[in-house]
XYZ file of C-alpha atoms in Angstrom:
533
model
C -60.287 -9.907 -61.993
C -57.769 -7.046 -61.708
C -58.195 -4.282 -64.229
C -54.957 -3.179 -65.827
C -54.020 0.477 -65.615
C -53.914 2.384 -68.893
C -52.568 5.778 -69.986
C -54.602 7.374 -72.780
C -55.983 3.977 -73.650
C -52.527 2.340 -73.845
C -51.378 -0.238 -71.251
C -49.289 1.474 -68.574
C -46.227 -0.711 -69.270
C -46.203 0.237 -72.939
C -46.865 3.898 -72.118
C -43.811 3.986 -69.837
C -41.654 2.492 -72.564
C -42.943 4.810 -75.306
C -42.480 7.898 -73.126
C -38.860 7.131 -72.246
C -37.886 5.948 -75.716
C -39.442 9.186 -76.960
C -37.077 11.095 -74.656
C -34.100 9.303 -76.197
C -35.296 10.108 -79.698
C -35.847 13.767 -78.751
C -32.268 13.968 -77.514
C -31.079 12.851 -80.926
C -33.219 15.519 -82.608
C -31.251 18.078 -80.600
C -27.973 16.642 -81.903
C -29.291 16.846 -85.467
C -30.186 20.503 -84.960
C -26.677 21.168 -83.634
C -25.239 19.513 -86.736
C -27.132 21.896 -89.030
C -24.713 24.528 -87.741
C -21.759 22.394 -88.855
C -23.313 22.103 -92.321
C -23.661 25.890 -92.452
C -20.004 26.394 -91.535
C -18.921 24.188 -94.454
C -21.638 25.603 -96.760
C -23.082 22.126 -97.371
C -26.615 23.399 -97.870
C -28.189 20.236 -99.263
C -26.845 18.312 -96.278
C -28.117 21.042 -93.954
C -31.578 20.560 -95.427
C -31.278 16.803 -94.901
C -30.468 17.317 -91.214
C -33.313 19.791 -90.801
C -35.771 17.285 -92.257
C -34.322 14.426 -90.209
C -34.495 16.559 -87.070
C -38.111 17.472 -87.803
C -39.181 13.863 -88.293
C -37.271 12.782 -85.191
C -38.774 15.580 -83.087
C -42.263 14.670 -84.258
C -42.008 11.023 -83.238
C -39.978 11.621 -80.075
C -42.184 14.460 -78.895
C -45.328 12.464 -79.620
C -44.178 9.596 -77.432
C -42.896 11.766 -74.604
C -45.799 14.217 -74.389
C -48.633 11.771 -75.015
C -47.530 9.474 -72.192
C -46.036 12.060 -69.829
C -48.181 10.681 -66.976
C -46.973 7.089 -67.362
C -45.527 5.492 -64.199
C -41.781 5.426 -63.501
C -39.899 2.483 -65.047
C -39.083 -0.660 -63.106
C -36.212 -2.974 -64.022
C -38.352 -4.896 -66.530
C -39.190 -1.605 -68.224
C -35.591 -0.419 -68.027
C -34.265 -3.332 -70.059
C -36.929 -2.930 -72.740
C -36.308 0.830 -72.845
C -32.558 0.248 -73.143
C -32.907 -2.212 -76.035
C -35.771 -0.373 -77.716
C -34.079 2.968 -77.160
C -30.859 1.894 -78.855
C -32.830 0.440 -81.768
C -34.951 3.577 -82.146
C -31.891 5.796 -81.839
C -30.124 3.876 -84.600
C -33.264 3.996 -86.748
C -33.734 7.771 -86.531
C -29.965 8.281 -86.651
C -29.974 6.740 -90.123
C -32.219 9.505 -91.519
C -29.431 12.088 -92.031
C -27.437 9.521 -94.044
C -30.475 8.527 -96.103
C -31.810 12.049 -96.698
C -28.371 13.476 -97.545
C -27.726 10.735 -100.091
C -31.016 11.474 -101.842
C -31.062 15.276 -101.554
C -27.495 16.048 -102.675
C -27.499 16.153 -106.500
C -24.829 14.182 -108.423
C -22.821 17.251 -109.452
C -22.668 18.506 -105.864
C -21.839 15.007 -104.602
C -18.877 14.859 -107.000
C -17.325 17.904 -105.311
C -16.869 15.919 -102.091
C -14.359 13.568 -103.770
C -10.800 14.777 -102.975
C -8.616 15.772 -105.904
C -6.061 13.256 -107.145
C -7.702 10.085 -105.790
C -8.346 6.982 -107.877
C -12.079 6.756 -107.199
C -14.649 9.089 -108.740
C -17.786 8.458 -106.644
C -18.522 9.852 -103.208
C -19.263 7.211 -100.587
C -22.349 9.255 -99.704
C -24.071 7.535 -102.643
C -24.033 4.201 -100.798
C -26.442 5.596 -98.212
C -29.221 5.778 -100.778
C -29.763 2.181 -99.716
C -31.783 2.374 -96.457
C -30.100 -0.777 -95.141
C -26.655 0.791 -95.578
C -27.823 4.000 -93.868
C -29.245 1.999 -90.949
C -26.033 -0.050 -90.724
C -23.895 3.099 -90.509
C -26.102 4.565 -87.805
C -26.207 1.360 -85.752
C -22.446 1.005 -86.088
C -21.983 4.589 -84.944
C -24.341 4.601 -81.986
C -23.105 1.229 -80.716
C -19.465 2.294 -81.123
C -18.799 -0.565 -83.537
C -16.963 1.334 -86.275
C -17.637 -1.023 -89.175
C -18.652 1.127 -92.121
C -20.394 1.182 -95.469
C -18.422 4.314 -96.422
C -15.642 2.801 -98.531
C -13.828 6.137 -98.843
C -14.479 8.339 -95.809
C -12.694 11.451 -97.204
C -15.325 11.588 -99.962
C -18.127 12.171 -97.436
C -19.364 15.704 -96.724
C -17.753 17.239 -93.640
C -21.166 17.292 -91.968
C -21.602 13.535 -92.391
C -18.048 12.952 -91.136
C -18.949 15.027 -88.062
C -22.239 13.171 -87.557
C -20.461 9.821 -87.619
C -17.972 11.022 -85.005
C -20.630 12.704 -82.870
C -22.885 9.666 -82.596
C -19.898 7.535 -81.598
C -18.812 10.104 -79.021
C -22.281 10.288 -77.473
C -22.951 6.576 -77.909
C -19.641 5.693 -76.240
C -20.802 6.896 -72.858
C -24.355 5.889 -73.624
C -27.304 7.700 -75.075
C -29.401 6.562 -72.117
C -26.804 7.878 -69.679
C -26.848 11.254 -71.447
C -30.622 11.465 -71.434
C -30.731 10.452 -67.778
C -28.424 13.371 -66.979
C -30.474 15.903 -68.920
C -34.096 14.780 -68.982
C -34.855 12.071 -66.448
C -36.373 12.750 -63.054
C -34.253 11.947 -59.983
C -35.065 8.726 -58.218
C -35.194 5.005 -58.777
C -36.473 5.347 -62.321
C -33.239 7.033 -63.391
C -31.128 4.321 -61.795
C -33.198 1.651 -63.509
C -32.340 3.083 -66.933
C -28.683 3.534 -65.963
C -28.458 -0.024 -64.650
C -30.224 -1.538 -67.660
C -27.667 0.145 -69.907
C -25.128 -2.176 -68.179
C -23.460 0.437 -65.946
C -23.646 -0.766 -62.346
C -21.070 1.361 -60.508
C -21.983 4.753 -59.087
C -19.549 7.590 -58.465
C -22.022 9.588 -56.335
C -25.079 8.434 -54.357
C -27.212 10.377 -56.854
C -27.349 8.747 -60.274
C -27.903 12.168 -61.891
C -24.699 13.509 -60.340
C -22.893 10.329 -61.335
C -23.821 10.750 -64.977
C -22.976 14.448 -64.979
C -19.546 13.656 -63.526
C -18.965 10.988 -66.165
C -19.690 13.515 -68.896
C -17.413 16.156 -67.361
C -14.540 13.667 -67.255
C -15.256 12.519 -70.800
C -15.434 16.060 -72.179
C -12.204 17.071 -70.417
C -10.338 14.059 -71.795
C -11.693 14.850 -75.260
C -10.218 18.359 -75.222
C -6.809 17.009 -74.156
C -6.988 14.303 -76.824
C -7.784 16.851 -79.545
C -4.769 18.977 -78.616
C -2.386 16.011 -78.435
C -3.590 14.550 -81.734
C -3.476 17.903 -83.496
C 0.198 18.308 -82.615
C 1.005 14.708 -83.606
C -0.827 14.873 -86.945
C 0.448 18.360 -87.828
C 4.043 17.310 -87.110
C 3.681 14.044 -89.044
C 1.707 15.053 -92.129
C 1.951 17.863 -94.732
C -1.538 19.105 -93.853
C -2.868 22.597 -93.320
C -3.613 23.524 -89.687
C -7.356 23.450 -90.445
C -7.229 19.965 -91.956
C -4.973 18.674 -89.178
C -7.415 20.037 -86.586
C -10.367 18.405 -88.359
C -8.592 15.035 -88.350
C -7.623 15.478 -84.695
C -11.144 16.481 -83.655
C -12.806 13.482 -85.279
C -10.197 10.910 -84.268
C -10.110 12.196 -80.685
C -13.887 11.811 -80.426
C -13.976 8.318 -81.923
C -10.746 7.202 -80.218
C -11.732 8.170 -76.692
C -15.215 6.708 -77.178
C -13.539 3.533 -78.503
C -15.703 3.792 -81.610
C -13.133 3.832 -84.396
C -14.804 5.753 -87.222
C -12.208 7.643 -89.249
C -12.117 10.531 -91.730
C -9.241 9.032 -93.718
C -9.187 6.316 -96.364
C -7.190 3.697 -94.453
C -7.956 4.618 -90.850
C -4.767 5.373 -88.904
C -2.618 3.569 -91.502
C -3.078 6.684 -93.669
C -0.577 8.564 -91.517
C 1.986 5.743 -91.269
C 3.243 7.662 -88.247
C 4.718 6.169 -85.092
C 4.033 9.482 -83.344
C 0.295 9.478 -84.183
C -0.058 5.831 -83.156
C 1.818 6.453 -79.897
C -0.447 9.388 -79.006
C -3.531 7.284 -79.755
C -2.485 4.422 -77.452
C -3.244 6.265 -74.164
C -6.375 7.840 -75.688
C -7.796 4.405 -76.531
C -6.703 3.056 -73.140
C -8.480 5.865 -71.271
C -11.728 4.864 -72.970
C -11.305 1.251 -71.799
C -10.877 2.082 -68.090
C -13.981 2.294 -65.881
C -15.162 5.837 -65.172
C -15.163 5.419 -61.354
C -11.401 4.780 -61.590
C -10.901 8.001 -63.558
C -12.892 9.851 -60.912
C -10.791 8.399 -58.091
C -7.556 9.308 -59.852
C -8.669 12.854 -60.650
C -10.094 13.611 -57.190
C -7.431 11.865 -55.079
C -4.550 12.603 -57.497
C -3.264 9.113 -56.752
C -2.226 6.912 -59.716
C -2.222 3.857 -57.462
C -5.971 3.637 -58.044
C -5.155 2.268 -61.498
C -3.315 -0.728 -60.114
C -5.604 -1.327 -57.157
C -8.555 -1.859 -59.489
C -8.715 -5.475 -60.653
C -10.032 -4.646 -64.126
C -7.423 -1.973 -64.855
C -4.628 -4.171 -63.554
C -5.693 -7.030 -65.819
C -6.147 -4.645 -68.751
C -2.431 -3.805 -68.615
C -1.467 -7.448 -68.052
C -3.466 -8.450 -71.117
C -1.847 -5.640 -73.114
C 1.605 -7.010 -72.316
C 0.783 -10.675 -72.917
C -1.289 -10.010 -76.042
C 1.253 -7.723 -77.700
C 4.016 -10.250 -77.061
C 1.943 -13.156 -78.413
C 0.865 -11.223 -81.501
C 4.396 -10.023 -82.225
C 5.769 -13.567 -81.986
C 2.919 -14.904 -84.137
C 3.486 -12.322 -86.857
C 7.247 -12.826 -86.899
C 6.811 -16.611 -86.982
C 4.564 -16.476 -90.044
C 6.857 -17.054 -93.048
C 5.062 -14.829 -95.562
C 4.882 -11.910 -93.126
C 7.867 -12.344 -90.812
C 10.482 -11.227 -93.323
C 8.472 -8.176 -94.344
C 7.877 -7.207 -90.725
C 11.591 -7.544 -89.917
C 12.497 -5.546 -92.985
C 10.287 -2.616 -91.941
C 10.848 -3.034 -88.223
C 7.093 -2.901 -87.754
C 6.274 -6.221 -86.062
C 6.205 -4.840 -82.539
C 4.726 -1.492 -83.605
C 1.850 -3.000 -85.608
C 1.152 -5.709 -83.054
C 1.089 -3.188 -80.204
C -1.293 -0.787 -81.897
C -3.635 -3.468 -83.252
C -3.864 -5.451 -80.027
C -4.557 -2.326 -77.959
C -7.080 -1.179 -80.566
C -8.790 -4.587 -80.380
C -8.822 -5.050 -76.590
C -10.081 -1.502 -76.053
C -12.697 -2.175 -78.765
C -11.656 0.990 -80.606
C -11.174 -0.462 -84.068
C -8.556 1.927 -85.435
C -6.484 0.083 -88.024
C -2.801 0.717 -88.706
C -1.902 -2.502 -90.541
C -3.421 -4.693 -93.299
C -5.018 -7.206 -90.933
C -6.825 -8.889 -93.827
C -3.413 -10.113 -95.015
C -2.365 -11.468 -91.614
C -2.183 -15.169 -90.855
C -5.155 -17.008 -89.301
C -3.180 -17.203 -86.037
C -2.777 -13.437 -85.888
C -6.463 -12.903 -86.648
C -7.469 -15.338 -83.891
C -5.349 -13.512 -81.298
C -6.971 -10.225 -82.281
C -10.396 -11.942 -82.269
C -9.799 -13.054 -78.675
C -9.052 -9.446 -77.684
C -12.186 -8.154 -79.434
C -14.312 -10.826 -77.759
C -13.072 -10.067 -74.242
C -12.948 -6.259 -74.428
C -11.911 -3.851 -71.663
C -13.403 -2.844 -68.322
C -17.071 -2.829 -67.406
C -18.153 0.730 -66.650
C -16.147 2.116 -69.578
C -17.030 2.805 -73.220
C -15.984 -0.630 -74.535
C -17.925 -3.602 -75.872
C -17.087 -7.296 -75.561
C -17.690 -9.686 -72.677
C -15.663 -7.433 -70.310
C -12.612 -8.204 -68.195
C -14.552 -8.482 -64.930
C -16.652 -11.345 -66.320
C -13.581 -13.226 -67.492
C -11.953 -12.646 -64.110
C -15.086 -13.761 -62.243
C -15.353 -16.954 -64.296
C -11.686 -17.758 -63.612
C -12.152 -17.137 -59.892
C -15.382 -19.136 -59.908
C -13.747 -22.188 -61.481
C -10.940 -22.114 -58.896
C -13.548 -21.686 -56.145
C -15.542 -24.689 -57.380
C -12.406 -26.880 -57.379
C -11.369 -25.672 -53.917
C -14.763 -26.619 -52.470
C -14.288 -30.237 -53.529
C -11.442 -30.686 -51.012
C -13.129 -28.895 -48.119
C -15.747 -30.171 -45.643
C -19.318 -29.146 -46.382
C -19.378 -27.016 -43.224
C -16.367 -24.923 -44.301
C -16.969 -21.237 -44.912
C -15.145 -20.073 -48.033
C -15.190 -16.409 -49.002
C -13.917 -15.128 -52.328
C -12.449 -11.746 -53.194
C -13.623 -10.152 -56.447
C -11.803 -6.863 -56.663
C -12.526 -4.983 -53.429
C -15.576 -7.113 -52.591
C -15.601 -10.139 -50.298
C -18.316 -12.580 -51.400
C -19.837 -15.418 -49.406
C -21.045 -18.642 -51.014
C -24.395 -17.234 -52.106
C -22.842 -14.058 -53.494
C -20.161 -15.968 -55.376
C -22.691 -18.352 -56.918
C -24.778 -15.389 -58.059
C -21.793 -13.530 -59.576
C -20.394 -16.662 -61.197
C -23.757 -17.618 -62.676
C -24.346 -14.146 -64.145
C -20.874 -13.989 -65.679
C -21.089 -17.535 -67.045
C -24.592 -17.117 -68.529
C -23.838 -13.840 -70.309
C -20.484 -15.131 -71.568
C -22.002 -18.401 -72.778
C -24.796 -16.609 -74.644
C -22.265 -14.170 -76.082
C -20.057 -16.988 -77.394
C -22.978 -19.049 -78.709
C -24.214 -16.112 -80.773
C -20.648 -15.383 -81.896
C -20.036 -18.898 -83.201
C -23.496 -19.266 -84.723
C -23.051 -15.958 -86.555
C -19.573 -16.923 -87.754
C -20.983 -20.124 -89.291
C -23.589 -18.068 -91.134
C -20.939 -15.588 -92.256
C -18.491 -18.152 -93.622
C -21.292 -19.600 -95.766
C -22.565 -16.306 -97.220
C -19.299 -14.375 -97.571
C -17.123 -14.491 -100.665
C -15.339 -17.897 -100.920
C -11.963 -16.117 -100.799
C -12.538 -15.466 -97.079
C -11.652 -18.202 -94.590
C -13.399 -19.164 -91.355
C -10.762 -17.138 -89.473
C -11.875 -14.092 -91.492
C -15.552 -14.780 -90.738
C -14.926 -15.264 -87.004
C -12.784 -12.109 -86.950
C -15.467 -10.006 -88.632
C -18.282 -11.270 -86.391
C -16.158 -10.748 -83.260
C -15.518 -7.200 -84.442
C -19.228 -6.497 -84.980
C -20.466 -8.136 -81.777
C -17.596 -6.724 -79.724
C -18.413 -3.242 -81.096
C -14.839 -2.886 -82.343
C -14.713 -2.070 -86.065
C -11.559 -3.835 -87.265
C -12.185 -5.572 -90.580
C -10.611 -8.369 -92.571
C -12.306 -6.997 -95.689
C -15.744 -8.636 -95.526
C -17.770 -5.582 -94.450
C -18.762 -3.194 -97.215
C -21.591 -2.141 -99.516
C -21.192 -5.293 -101.607
C -21.607 -7.710 -98.697
C -24.731 -9.936 -98.792
C -27.851 -8.372 -97.274
C -28.193 -11.424 -94.999
C -24.747 -10.777 -93.542
C -25.421 -7.062 -93.184
C -28.686 -7.736 -91.357
C -26.967 -10.249 -89.087
C -24.271 -7.707 -88.235
C -26.977 -5.231 -87.239
C -28.193 -7.776 -84.694
C -24.627 -8.528 -83.564
C -23.863 -4.849 -82.968
C -27.146 -4.274 -81.146
C -26.843 -7.189 -78.746
C -23.114 -6.572 -78.293
C -23.723 -3.020 -77.101
C -26.376 -4.093 -74.596
C -24.780 -7.392 -73.527
C -27.598 -9.613 -74.757
C -29.972 -9.801 -71.763
C -31.845 -6.510 -72.418
C -32.292 -7.505 -76.072
C -33.669 -10.910 -75.064
C -36.045 -9.223 -72.605
C -37.104 -6.822 -75.370
C -37.814 -9.662 -77.815
C -39.656 -11.677 -75.173
C -41.742 -8.631 -74.225
C -42.582 -7.969 -77.883
C -43.979 -11.490 -78.152
C -45.592 -12.041 -74.737
C -45.736 -8.675 -72.956
C -44.133 -7.753 -69.639
C -46.273 -9.986 -67.438
C -44.442 -12.831 -65.646
């Protein structure tokens, strides 16, 4: 009988997982400490205390896991998937502490000062985070880049909480595991296992550490450009002070490029009602939906043809064109909305922004989608379900899987009319696959997509039965597609008054949507039966 290896009395498999999840949690403690400085700048001392306490608790648990099991073996793929799923869950859990602590530590009179002057509401949305479930929801939505929120009125949140929401989306967009791999992980196969389990297969450099560092350099550079462009657009469009315009630009650039969608305004991008702001945001959202290796090729080779040689990017633009046209026609053809759209000249403008926001999984909202027809909501739901390119910041099934399934179906039909001895190769992007390779790719794409859709439809049936009767099935499907696709567009269902069952279900939808299901299933299976075959 083989004796299992242990580390400090804990099975080696579990020790590996606890050590690496501890590293992820420690990373977040560093972000909390950074945010204390933001609280000091805005003189939000109660919130600063909340972040100090949250950072202390997070450091304690993260440090305990990392230091206690420092000698645990490097992760294998089975560990990587559990670490990915468990790491995201732990990150969302500890990320909820600043929301929860701030809501309880800020006294009512201080909380009232966060409400902007002249608004119709009197209560700060910070109060909603006294409910631990709401705080956890906000954190999970932020880290997974989902963008659905329990903060009914974002301007009534402290600046520090607004920053924290944007920061966790910005970091979570590229991937908390990718960030930690770049900073903390040791070079070697263990690093690639974590990177791969977090659903990012393509390397830019042979070294995974260098790959991740390059990704972050590109992302940070784009963020600076996005902040400048948005600042000019907002300042020219709105009667805001330069400081306020910069704050809006900073937060929306971070959540737009990361395709997260959290906002610091009451009605997302509709607050500005500005064609200029929406036009500037379109390329920012699109950049976040293009795979990072393509950005690297364009920036190093200075050749824009890389965009159109990549199958995912090419289909992203094709889908933009087809989807915008279909949504515009649908909205104009709907009697109760067509006349209003024509009167304002907004049919094409609204359809363009909302379809791009949906397909890129950003979730910025410029139009009252809750009032749209079921047909319009279904078109947007399709975009949220598919999502953008694999290897980018988006959620959804991903374009490459849809493309692979389409190619696979054509390949299966073609084989029927060929002799059994015929050799049929299939091109998927720049790869030429033989029969075995195509069957493997087709099976993976079909299985993940089928599981994704099964969970989507099952969740929508639950939602339509627990949501307010005023919401239709199209509303329920839309809201679930937004949560599971990590998008953030809402038909009006999500909010502090939604049933706890629905809120808990959305937490699961956002979690599995960010990790594309398989790592979560491996995590749940391992929790029940361990990591043995």
